[in-house]
Amino acid sequence: MEELLHYHFDVDGANFASAGEASVQVKRLLRQMGFSPDLIRRVSIAMYEGEINMVIHANGGDADIYMDPEQIRVVLKDHGPGIKDIALAMQEGYSTAPDNIRSLGFGAGMGLPNMKRYSDDMTVESTVGVGTTITLVFRSV
Amino acid sequence: MIVYKHSVSLDAEKCKGCTTCLRRCPTQAIRVRDGKACINPTLCIDCGECIRHCPYKAKKASFDSLDTLNHEKYLIALPAPSLFGQFANLEEADYLLQGLRDLGFDDVYEVAKAAEIVTEYTRRYIRQADEKMRPFISTACPVVVRLVSMRFPSLRSKLLPITPPIEVAGKLAKERALREHPELAEEDVRTVFISPCPAKVSWVKNTPADKKRYIDYIVSMSDVYFRVLSKMRRDQVPEVESESGVVGISWASSGGEASALMNEKYLAADGIENVIRVLDEIETGHFPDLEFVELNACPGGCVGGVMAVENPFIARVRLQSLRRYLPIMRNYLTDDPDSEIPESMLATKPGEYSSAELLNADRAKSFRMMLEIARVKQMLPGMDCGSCGAPTCDAFAEDVVKGEAKIEDCVIRMREQLKKTEQDGNV
């Protein structure tokens, strides 16, 4: 198998404002590769949602990006509380975010649904008490 | 291919090859090569940050000089709204406008007046447009337009397609002159924009070939400032009367354009780094309820332009006192608010997107280059010292792979290697 480009980003759980930093850097990599504006937008939105989720629920985590000329795989791994019912969490509007987070305009229950909508493939692995790993795949048409 | 014409250049004699501009450039468009700063025209957005920060004043903006315009038959001054904030004790704009007349201009047409017309059309456009297209991004600052076109491809469709005030002013000023002076031919009438920034120069220089240009000359605000100052007389009642209100003059500082839309769903950000941050956030889809986004590359808005004379915050205060007795607006549209926006008010759509940062048109090649860049990065110290001539180690790694720099240019790495060789030799 051909070598993959790999980039690693720490998502800082202590800093709300830093959520989204990884997606900003990834956007630049995608522009350098020459991916389409639509693909860049999809990755940007989905990754941002993922980063915000890690900050809100899991005190941060790791974002790993694997890239080749055809596709981008984003792996978001945290050691947070885990998701009890993944199917429920995937429903639009379902949210377990505390009120103080909602008052900031986050936690509208669109995080996971948006990640699904904007990616070509999404898998969620989660164990309560251990953490969650979300893998998003984006394909260049 | 269209070559973008710039308005920021280097005075090589003054440049010491320091790293100030390297670090300040928001698009990492500058490298120091052979001891002199070089600007990459593909990446430069003409924001003027390098001019603002160069300790040796080695960065220049290309403007026309007032001295070279004497041969023209009929000259119209187009003062930017920010000019109004440059003068102490200016109680009425009329004194300044009269000063410009006395300086030798045949007519003065305020860009602030045109800005009010643009405000009216912007309101109309936002109301008529598909809500899904929101938020619209202001296109008054040419730096923002170029930045979005280059770096935020998915936001290009959000750029407000309304002709900016400078161009509207140029067009209306020429029409007025020809109407009032039927003896003049079209080519006799020339407009001179008095600009706070170099970006407007680039914007005019890069007018699409199929589009008529309404701005003939651009002079810098600092050039005009002292000349007009000596002409302004408080003891004489001005003959010229200002035709703009609070709205038009408010365009001079950040938030003015947006607040004039009489809608609370707007955001205004200024300073190039803040602008980039806001655009990144919009691209993540994180601003659901906004209708309008006003972005100005300069701190404080146009009053913070590099060619402005006064401190932007003081200029802002002056504008506040100037506005105190003005009517809200002096230019209203009187036609049916549901009628279509005329062609002349619609800006040209940006051309096809091409990534300025693209490594290679062949993605497989870009991919191999990026693997190589990642490998080179591992070899670098990560100090971002700038000695190699690149702003960061990451940027240097890219330069090496692109063949624009050699790994030996990293002095830190060379020093480490030298130490290692010495130690090995001693063993």
Coordinates of C-alpha atoms in Angstrom, one line a residue:
Chain A
M1 CA 0.0 0.0 0.0
E2 CA 1.2 3.5 -0.8
E3 CA 2.3 5.7 1.9
L4 CA -0.2 8.1 3.5
L5 CA 0.2 11.6 4.5
H6 CA -0.3 11.8 8.3
Y7 CA -0.9 14.9 10.4
H8 CA -1.5 15.0 14.1
F9 CA -3.2 17.7 16.1
D10 CA -3.8 18.0 19.8
V11 CA -7.3 19.4 20.5
D12 CA -6.9 21.4 23.7
G13 CA -9.9 20.7 26.0
A14 CA -9.2 23.6 28.3
N15 CA -9.6 26.2 25.7
F16 CA -12.9 26.8 24.0
A17 CA -11.5 29.4 21.6
S18 CA -8.9 27.0 20.2
A19 CA -11.5 24.5 18.9
G20 CA -11.4 24.7 15.2
E21 CA -7.6 25.4 15.0
A22 CA -6.9 21.9 13.6
S23 CA -9.6 22.3 10.9
V24 CA -8.0 25.7 9.9
Q25 CA -4.7 24.0 9.4
V26 CA -6.1 21.1 7.6
K27 CA -7.9 23.4 5.2
R28 CA -4.6 24.8 4.1
L29 CA -3.2 21.3 3.5
L30 CA -6.3 20.6 1.4
R31 CA -5.8 23.7 -0.7
Q32 CA -2.1 22.8 -1.2
M33 CA -3.3 19.4 -2.5
G34 CA -5.8 21.0 -4.8
F35 CA -9.0 19.5 -3.5
S36 CA -12.2 21.2 -4.6
P37 CA -13.8 24.0 -2.6
D38 CA -16.8 21.9 -1.8
L39 CA -14.6 19.1 -0.3
I40 CA -12.7 21.7 1.7
R41 CA -15.9 23.1 3.0
R42 CA -17.2 19.6 4.0
V43 CA -14.0 18.7 5.8
S44 CA -13.9 22.0 7.5
I45 CA -17.5 21.9 8.9
A46 CA -17.3 18.2 9.9
M47 CA -13.9 18.6 11.6
Y48 CA -15.0 21.7 13.4
E49 CA -18.0 19.9 14.8
G50 CA -15.8 17.1 15.9
E51 CA -13.3 19.4 17.6
I52 CA -16.1 21.3 19.4
N53 CA -17.6 17.9 20.6
M54 CA -14.2 16.9 22.0
V55 CA -13.8 20.2 23.9
I56 CA -17.4 20.2 25.3
H57 CA -17.7 16.5 26.3
A58 CA -14.2 15.0 26.6
N59 CA -11.8 17.7 27.7
G60 CA -10.0 17.5 24.3
G61 CA -8.4 14.7 22.4
D62 CA -6.4 13.9 19.3
A63 CA -7.2 14.6 15.7
D64 CA -5.3 12.6 13.2
I65 CA -5.6 13.2 9.5
Y66 CA -4.6 10.6 6.9
M67 CA -4.6 11.8 3.3
D68 CA -3.9 10.5 -0.2
P69 CA -4.7 12.0 -3.5
E70 CA -8.2 10.4 -3.5
Q71 CA -9.4 10.6 0.1
I72 CA -9.1 12.1 3.5
R73 CA -9.6 10.2 6.7
V74 CA -10.1 12.1 9.9
V75 CA -9.8 10.2 13.1
L76 CA -11.0 12.0 16.3
K77 CA -10.2 10.2 19.4
D78 CA -11.0 11.2 23.0
H79 CA -10.9 9.7 26.4
G80 CA -14.2 11.3 27.5
P81 CA -17.3 9.8 29.1
G82 CA -18.3 7.9 25.9
I83 CA -21.7 7.8 24.2
K84 CA -24.3 5.5 25.8
D85 CA -26.7 5.3 22.9
I86 CA -25.0 6.1 19.6
A87 CA -28.2 5.9 17.5
L88 CA -29.9 8.4 19.8
A89 CA -26.8 10.7 19.7
M90 CA -27.0 10.7 15.9
Q91 CA -30.5 12.2 16.0
E92 CA -30.8 15.8 15.0
G93 CA -31.4 18.0 18.1
Y94 CA -30.5 15.4 20.6
S95 CA -27.9 16.9 23.0
T96 CA -26.4 16.2 26.4
A97 CA -24.6 19.5 26.5
P98 CA -25.0 21.3 29.8
D99 CA -26.9 24.6 29.9
N100 CA -23.8 26.7 30.3
I101 CA -22.5 25.3 27.0
R102 CA -25.9 25.8 25.3
S103 CA -25.9 29.4 26.4
L104 CA -22.7 29.8 24.4
G105 CA -24.6 28.8 21.3
F106 CA -23.2 25.2 21.2
G107 CA -24.8 21.9 22.0
A108 CA -27.7 22.3 19.6
G109 CA -27.6 18.6 18.9
M110 CA -26.3 19.0 15.4
G111 CA -22.7 17.9 15.9
L112 CA -22.8 14.3 15.0
P113 CA -25.6 14.7 12.4
N114 CA -23.6 17.4 10.7
M115 CA -20.5 15.2 10.8
K116 CA -22.5 12.5 9.1
R117 CA -24.1 14.8 6.6
Y118 CA -20.8 16.4 5.4
S119 CA -18.7 13.2 5.3
D120 CA -18.9 10.3 2.9
D121 CA -18.5 7.8 5.6
M122 CA -18.6 8.0 9.3
T123 CA -18.0 5.4 12.0
V124 CA -18.5 6.0 15.7
E125 CA -16.9 3.7 18.2
S126 CA -17.5 4.4 21.8
T127 CA -17.2 2.8 25.2
V128 CA -18.8 4.4 28.2
G129 CA -16.2 5.5 30.6
V130 CA -13.4 4.9 28.1
G131 CA -13.9 7.3 25.3
T132 CA -15.0 7.8 21.7
T133 CA -13.3 7.5 18.4
I134 CA -15.0 8.9 15.3
T135 CA -13.7 8.2 11.9
L136 CA -14.7 10.4 9.0
V137 CA -13.9 9.7 5.4
F138 CA -14.1 12.2 2.6
R139 CA -13.7 11.2 -1.0
S140 CA -12.7 13.4 -3.8
V141 CA -14.9 12.9 -6.8
Chain B
M1 CA -3.7 33.4 -17.2
I2 CA -4.5 36.8 -15.7
V3 CA -1.5 38.3 -13.9
Y4 CA -2.5 40.2 -10.8
K5 CA -0.9 43.6 -10.6
H6 CA 0.3 44.8 -7.2
S7 CA 0.8 48.1 -5.6
V8 CA 3.2 47.2 -2.9
S9 CA 6.9 47.1 -3.9
L10 CA 10.4 47.1 -2.3
D11 CA 13.0 49.8 -2.2
A12 CA 15.9 47.4 -2.3
E13 CA 18.4 50.1 -1.2
K14 CA 16.6 50.6 2.1
C15 CA 15.9 46.9 2.8
K16 CA 18.3 45.4 5.3
G17 CA 16.9 41.9 4.9
C18 CA 15.5 41.7 8.4
T19 CA 12.7 39.4 9.3
T20 CA 10.0 41.9 10.3
C21 CA 7.9 41.7 7.2
L22 CA 8.4 38.0 6.9
R23 CA 6.5 37.6 10.2
R24 CA 4.0 40.3 9.6
C25 CA 2.8 39.1 6.2
P26 CA -0.5 37.3 6.8
T27 CA -0.2 35.2 3.7
Q28 CA 3.5 34.3 4.1
A29 CA 4.1 35.9 0.7
I30 CA 7.5 37.3 1.6
R31 CA 10.9 35.7 1.6
V32 CA 14.3 37.2 2.1
R33 CA 16.5 36.2 -0.8
D34 CA 20.1 37.4 -1.1
G35 CA 19.6 39.8 1.8
K36 CA 16.5 41.5 0.3
A37 CA 12.8 40.9 0.8
C38 CA 11.0 39.5 -2.2
I39 CA 7.2 39.5 -2.5
N40 CA 5.5 36.6 -4.1
P41 CA 2.8 38.2 -6.3
T42 CA 0.6 35.1 -6.3
L43 CA 0.2 35.3 -2.6
C44 CA 0.3 39.0 -1.9
I45 CA -3.1 40.5 -1.0
D46 CA -1.8 44.2 -0.9
C47 CA -2.9 44.6 2.7
G48 CA 0.1 46.9 3.4
E49 CA 1.1 45.2 6.7
C50 CA 4.7 45.1 5.5
I51 CA 4.6 48.9 4.8
R52 CA 3.1 49.4 8.2
H53 CA 5.7 47.5 10.0
C54 CA 9.0 47.9 8.0
P55 CA 11.5 49.5 10.4
Y56 CA 13.5 50.8 7.4
K57 CA 10.6 52.1 5.4
A58 CA 11.7 49.9 2.6
K59 CA 8.2 48.9 1.4
K60 CA 6.5 51.3 -0.9
A61 CA 3.0 51.7 -2.2
S62 CA 2.7 52.9 -5.8
F63 CA 0.5 56.0 -6.0
D64 CA 0.1 58.7 -8.6
S65 CA 1.5 62.1 -7.6
L66 CA -0.7 65.2 -7.5
D67 CA 2.1 67.0 -9.3
T68 CA 1.8 65.0 -12.4
L69 CA -1.9 65.8 -13.0
N70 CA -1.7 69.4 -14.0
H71 CA -2.1 68.7 -17.7
E72 CA -5.6 67.3 -17.3
K73 CA -8.5 69.4 -18.3
Y74 CA -11.1 68.6 -15.7
L75 CA -10.1 66.8 -12.5
I76 CA -12.5 65.5 -9.9
A77 CA -11.4 64.7 -6.4
L78 CA -13.0 61.6 -4.8
P79 CA -12.1 61.8 -1.1
A80 CA -12.5 58.6 0.8
P81 CA -14.7 58.9 3.9
S82 CA -11.6 58.3 6.1
L83 CA -10.1 61.7 4.9
F84 CA -12.8 63.4 6.9
G85 CA -11.3 62.0 10.1
Q86 CA -7.7 63.3 9.5
F87 CA -8.2 66.9 10.5
A88 CA -8.4 68.5 13.9
N89 CA -11.2 70.9 14.5
L90 CA -13.0 70.1 11.3
E91 CA -16.5 71.0 12.2
E92 CA -18.0 70.7 8.8
A93 CA -16.9 68.6 5.9
D94 CA -17.6 71.6 3.6
Y95 CA -14.3 73.2 4.7
L96 CA -12.4 70.2 3.6
L97 CA -14.3 69.9 0.3
Q98 CA -13.7 73.6 -0.4
G99 CA -10.0 73.0 0.4
L100 CA -9.8 70.4 -2.3
R101 CA -11.4 72.8 -4.7
D102 CA -8.9 75.5 -3.8
L103 CA -6.1 72.9 -4.3
G104 CA -7.0 72.9 -7.9
F105 CA -9.7 70.3 -8.4
D106 CA -12.5 71.3 -10.7
D107 CA -15.1 69.3 -8.7
V108 CA -15.3 67.1 -5.6
Y109 CA -17.4 64.0 -5.4
E110 CA -17.6 62.4 -2.0
V111 CA -17.1 58.7 -1.9
A112 CA -19.3 58.9 1.3
K113 CA -22.2 60.0 -0.9
A114 CA -21.7 57.0 -3.1
A115 CA -21.4 54.8 0.0
E116 CA -24.9 55.8 1.0
I117 CA -26.2 54.7 -2.4
V118 CA -24.3 51.4 -2.0
T119 CA -25.9 51.0 1.5
E120 CA -29.3 51.4 -0.1
Y121 CA -28.6 48.8 -2.8
T122 CA -27.1 46.4 -0.2
R123 CA -30.2 46.5 1.9
R124 CA -32.2 45.8 -1.2
Y125 CA -30.0 43.0 -2.3
I126 CA -30.0 41.2 1.0
R127 CA -33.7 41.5 1.2
Q128 CA -34.2 40.1 -2.3
A129 CA -31.6 37.4 -2.2
D130 CA -32.0 33.8 -1.1
E131 CA -31.7 33.5 2.6
K132 CA -29.6 30.4 2.3
M133 CA -26.8 32.5 0.7
R134 CA -26.4 34.5 4.0
P135 CA -24.2 35.8 5.5
F136 CA -23.1 38.2 2.7
I137 CA -19.5 39.4 3.0
S138 CA -18.8 43.1 2.3
T139 CA -16.7 43.7 -0.8
A140 CA -15.7 47.3 0.0
C141 CA -12.2 46.3 1.2
P142 CA -10.3 44.9 -1.8
V143 CA -7.9 43.0 0.5
V144 CA -10.8 41.0 1.8
V145 CA -12.1 40.3 -1.7
R146 CA -8.7 39.0 -2.8
L147 CA -8.2 37.0 0.4
V148 CA -11.5 35.3 0.1
S149 CA -10.9 34.5 -3.6
M150 CA -7.6 32.9 -2.8
R151 CA -8.1 31.3 0.5
F152 CA -11.7 30.8 1.2
P153 CA -13.1 29.2 -2.0
S154 CA -16.3 28.1 -0.5
L155 CA -17.1 31.6 0.7
R156 CA -16.7 33.2 -2.7
S157 CA -20.4 32.9 -3.4
K158 CA -21.0 35.0 -0.3
L159 CA -19.2 38.0 -1.5
L160 CA -21.7 40.9 -1.8
P161 CA -22.0 41.5 -5.5
I162 CA -22.6 45.2 -5.2
T163 CA -20.2 47.7 -6.8
P164 CA -18.1 49.3 -4.1
P165 CA -18.4 53.0 -3.3
I166 CA -15.2 54.1 -5.0
E167 CA -16.4 52.9 -8.3
V168 CA -19.9 54.2 -7.9
A169 CA -18.4 57.6 -7.0
G170 CA -16.2 57.6 -10.1
K171 CA -19.1 56.8 -12.4
L172 CA -21.5 59.3 -10.9
A173 CA -18.8 62.0 -10.7
K174 CA -18.0 61.6 -14.4
E175 CA -21.7 61.6 -15.3
R176 CA -22.3 64.8 -13.3
A177 CA -19.3 66.5 -14.9
L178 CA -20.5 65.7 -18.4
R179 CA -24.0 66.8 -17.6
E180 CA -23.0 70.1 -16.1
H181 CA -20.3 70.8 -18.7
P182 CA -21.6 69.7 -22.1
E183 CA -18.5 71.3 -23.6
L184 CA -16.3 68.6 -22.1
A185 CA -15.5 65.3 -23.9
E186 CA -15.5 62.1 -22.0
E187 CA -11.8 61.8 -22.0
D188 CA -11.4 65.3 -20.6
V189 CA -12.9 64.3 -17.3
R190 CA -10.6 62.5 -14.9
T191 CA -11.2 61.2 -11.4
V192 CA -8.7 61.2 -8.6
F193 CA -9.4 58.9 -5.7
I194 CA -7.8 60.0 -2.4
S195 CA -6.9 56.7 -0.8
P196 CA -6.0 55.6 2.7
C197 CA -4.4 52.3 1.4
P198 CA -2.5 50.7 -1.4
A199 CA -5.1 48.0 -1.9
K200 CA -7.4 50.4 -3.7
V201 CA -4.6 51.0 -6.2
S202 CA -4.4 47.3 -7.0
W203 CA -8.1 47.0 -7.2
V204 CA -8.2 49.7 -9.9
K205 CA -5.2 48.3 -11.7
N206 CA -6.9 44.9 -11.9
T207 CA -10.2 46.1 -13.3
P208 CA -11.3 43.4 -15.7
A209 CA -10.5 44.2 -19.3
D210 CA -14.1 44.2 -20.4
K211 CA -15.1 46.6 -17.6
K212 CA -15.0 50.3 -17.8
R213 CA -12.7 52.0 -15.4
Y214 CA -14.1 55.0 -13.6
I215 CA -11.0 55.8 -11.5
D216 CA -8.2 57.4 -13.4
Y217 CA -5.7 58.3 -10.7
I218 CA -5.2 57.3 -7.1
V219 CA -3.2 59.6 -4.8
S220 CA -2.3 58.8 -1.2
M221 CA -4.1 60.4 1.6
S222 CA -0.8 61.5 3.2
D223 CA 0.2 63.2 -0.1
V224 CA -3.0 65.2 -0.1
Y225 CA -3.1 65.9 3.6
F226 CA -0.5 68.6 3.9
R227 CA -1.4 70.3 0.6
V228 CA -5.0 70.6 1.4
L229 CA -4.3 71.6 5.0
S230 CA -2.7 74.7 3.8
K231 CA -5.7 75.6 1.6
M232 CA -8.4 75.1 4.3
R233 CA -9.7 78.4 5.6
R234 CA -11.9 78.7 8.5
D235 CA -12.6 82.4 8.0
Q236 CA -14.4 81.9 4.7
V237 CA -17.7 80.3 4.1
P238 CA -17.3 77.3 1.8
E239 CA -19.0 77.3 -1.5
V240 CA -19.0 73.6 -1.7
E241 CA -21.6 71.7 0.3
S242 CA -21.2 68.2 1.5
E243 CA -23.8 65.7 0.2
S244 CA -23.3 62.9 2.6
G245 CA -24.8 62.1 6.0
V246 CA -23.9 60.0 9.0
V247 CA -24.2 56.7 7.1
G248 CA -21.8 57.7 4.3
I249 CA -19.2 59.1 6.6
S250 CA -19.4 56.2 9.0
W251 CA -18.0 53.9 6.3
A252 CA -14.7 55.3 7.3
S253 CA -14.4 53.1 10.3
S254 CA -15.1 49.5 11.2
G255 CA -18.8 48.7 11.7
G256 CA -20.0 51.8 9.8
E257 CA -21.0 49.9 6.6
A258 CA -22.7 47.1 8.6
S259 CA -24.6 49.3 11.1
A260 CA -25.9 51.4 8.3
L261 CA -27.9 48.4 7.1
M262 CA -30.3 49.0 10.1
N263 CA -30.2 45.3 11.0
E264 CA -28.7 43.9 14.1
K265 CA -27.7 40.6 12.5
Y266 CA -24.3 41.7 11.4
L267 CA -20.7 41.3 12.4
A268 CA -17.9 43.7 11.8
A269 CA -14.2 42.8 12.2
D270 CA -11.1 44.7 11.5
G271 CA -7.4 44.0 11.4
I272 CA -6.2 41.4 8.9
E273 CA -5.6 38.6 11.5
N274 CA -9.0 39.1 12.9
V275 CA -10.5 39.0 9.4
I276 CA -8.8 35.7 8.7
R277 CA -10.1 34.2 11.9
V278 CA -13.7 35.3 11.2
L279 CA -13.5 33.9 7.7
D280 CA -12.3 30.6 9.0
E281 CA -15.2 30.5 11.4
I282 CA -17.7 31.3 8.7
E283 CA -16.3 28.5 6.7
T284 CA -17.0 26.1 9.5
G285 CA -20.7 27.0 9.3
H286 CA -20.6 28.4 12.8
F287 CA -22.5 31.7 12.2
P288 CA -26.0 30.6 11.5
D289 CA -28.0 33.8 12.0
L290 CA -25.8 36.5 10.4
E291 CA -27.0 38.4 7.5
F292 CA -24.0 40.5 6.8
V293 CA -20.3 40.5 7.6
E294 CA -18.2 43.6 7.3
L295 CA -14.5 43.0 7.2
N296 CA -11.7 45.5 7.0
A297 CA -8.1 44.5 6.6
C298 CA -6.9 47.6 8.5
P299 CA -7.2 48.0 12.3
G300 CA -10.2 50.3 13.0
G301 CA -11.3 50.1 9.3
C302 CA -10.2 52.5 6.6
V303 CA -9.1 55.1 9.1
G304 CA -6.4 52.6 10.0
G305 CA -5.1 52.5 6.4
V306 CA -1.3 52.8 6.0
M307 CA -1.6 56.0 4.1
A308 CA -3.8 57.7 6.7
V309 CA -2.1 60.4 8.6
E310 CA -3.9 60.4 11.9
N311 CA -4.0 57.6 14.5
P312 CA -7.1 55.6 13.6
F313 CA -8.7 55.9 17.1
I314 CA -8.4 59.6 17.1
A315 CA -9.7 59.8 13.5
R316 CA -12.7 57.9 14.7
V317 CA -13.4 60.4 17.5
R318 CA -13.2 63.2 15.0
L319 CA -15.6 61.5 12.8
Q320 CA -18.0 61.1 15.7
S321 CA -18.0 64.9 16.3
L322 CA -18.3 65.6 12.6
R323 CA -21.3 63.4 12.4
R324 CA -23.1 65.0 15.3
Y325 CA -25.2 67.5 13.4
L326 CA -25.5 65.6 10.2
P327 CA -28.7 64.0 8.9
I328 CA -28.7 60.2 8.9
M329 CA -28.6 59.9 5.2
R330 CA -28.7 62.3 2.3
N331 CA -29.0 59.9 -0.6
Y332 CA -32.0 57.6 -0.9
L333 CA -33.3 55.4 -3.7
T334 CA -36.7 56.6 -4.8
D335 CA -37.6 53.8 -7.1
D336 CA -39.7 50.7 -6.2
P337 CA -37.8 48.8 -3.5
D338 CA -38.7 45.5 -5.2
S339 CA -37.3 46.5 -8.6
E340 CA -34.2 44.8 -9.9
I341 CA -30.8 46.1 -9.0
P342 CA -29.3 47.9 -12.1
E343 CA -26.5 46.2 -13.9
S344 CA -24.2 49.1 -13.1
M345 CA -24.5 48.5 -9.4
L346 CA -23.6 44.8 -9.7
A347 CA -20.0 44.0 -9.3
T348 CA -18.2 41.5 -11.6
K349 CA -18.2 38.0 -10.3
P350 CA -14.9 36.6 -9.3
G351 CA -13.2 34.4 -11.9
E352 CA -12.6 30.7 -11.6
Y353 CA -11.1 29.6 -8.3
S354 CA -7.5 28.5 -8.4
S355 CA -5.6 27.8 -5.2
A356 CA -2.7 30.2 -4.8
E357 CA -1.2 27.6 -2.4
L358 CA -1.6 24.7 -4.8
L359 CA 1.7 22.8 -5.0
N360 CA 1.1 21.1 -8.4
A361 CA -1.7 20.9 -10.8
D362 CA -1.3 17.1 -10.7
R363 CA -2.6 16.0 -7.3
A364 CA -0.5 12.9 -7.2
K365 CA 2.5 15.1 -7.6
S366 CA 1.2 17.5 -4.9
F367 CA 0.8 14.5 -2.7
R368 CA 4.4 13.3 -3.2
M369 CA 5.6 16.9 -2.5
M370 CA 3.7 17.0 0.7
L371 CA 5.2 13.7 1.9
E372 CA 8.6 15.2 1.1
I373 CA 7.6 18.5 3.0
A374 CA 6.7 16.4 6.0
R375 CA 10.0 14.6 5.9
V376 CA 12.0 17.9 5.6
K377 CA 10.0 19.4 8.5
Q378 CA 11.4 16.6 10.7
M379 CA 14.9 17.8 9.9
L380 CA 14.3 21.4 11.0
P381 CA 14.6 22.9 14.5
G382 CA 11.1 24.4 14.6
M383 CA 12.5 27.7 16.0
D384 CA 11.0 29.8 13.2
C385 CA 14.0 32.1 13.5
G386 CA 13.7 33.4 9.9
S387 CA 17.4 33.3 9.2
C388 CA 16.8 31.1 6.2
G389 CA 14.6 33.8 4.7
A390 CA 11.3 32.0 5.3
P391 CA 8.9 33.1 8.0
T392 CA 8.6 29.7 9.6
C393 CA 10.4 26.3 9.5
D394 CA 7.2 24.9 7.9
A395 CA 7.3 27.5 5.2
F396 CA 11.0 26.8 4.7
A397 CA 10.3 23.1 4.3
E398 CA 7.9 23.9 1.5
D399 CA 10.4 26.2 -0.1
V400 CA 13.0 23.4 -0.1
V401 CA 10.7 20.9 -1.7
K402 CA 9.5 23.5 -4.3
G403 CA 13.2 24.0 -5.1
E404 CA 13.2 27.6 -4.0
A405 CA 15.6 27.1 -1.1
K406 CA 18.2 24.7 -0.1
I407 CA 18.2 22.8 3.2
E408 CA 21.7 24.2 3.8
D409 CA 20.1 27.6 4.2
C410 CA 19.0 26.6 7.7
V411 CA 21.8 28.0 9.8
I412 CA 20.6 26.3 13.0
R413 CA 20.7 22.9 11.4
M414 CA 24.1 23.7 9.9
R415 CA 25.4 24.7 13.3
E416 CA 24.2 21.4 14.8
Q417 CA 25.8 19.4 12.1
L418 CA 29.1 21.3 12.5
K419 CA 29.0 20.6 16.3
K420 CA 28.3 17.0 15.6
T421 CA 31.2 16.7 13.1
E422 CA 33.5 18.4 15.6
Q423 CA 32.5 16.0 18.4
D424 CA 32.8 13.0 16.1
G425 CA 36.3 14.3 15.2
N426 CA 37.3 14.5 18.8
V427 CA 36.3 11.0 19.6

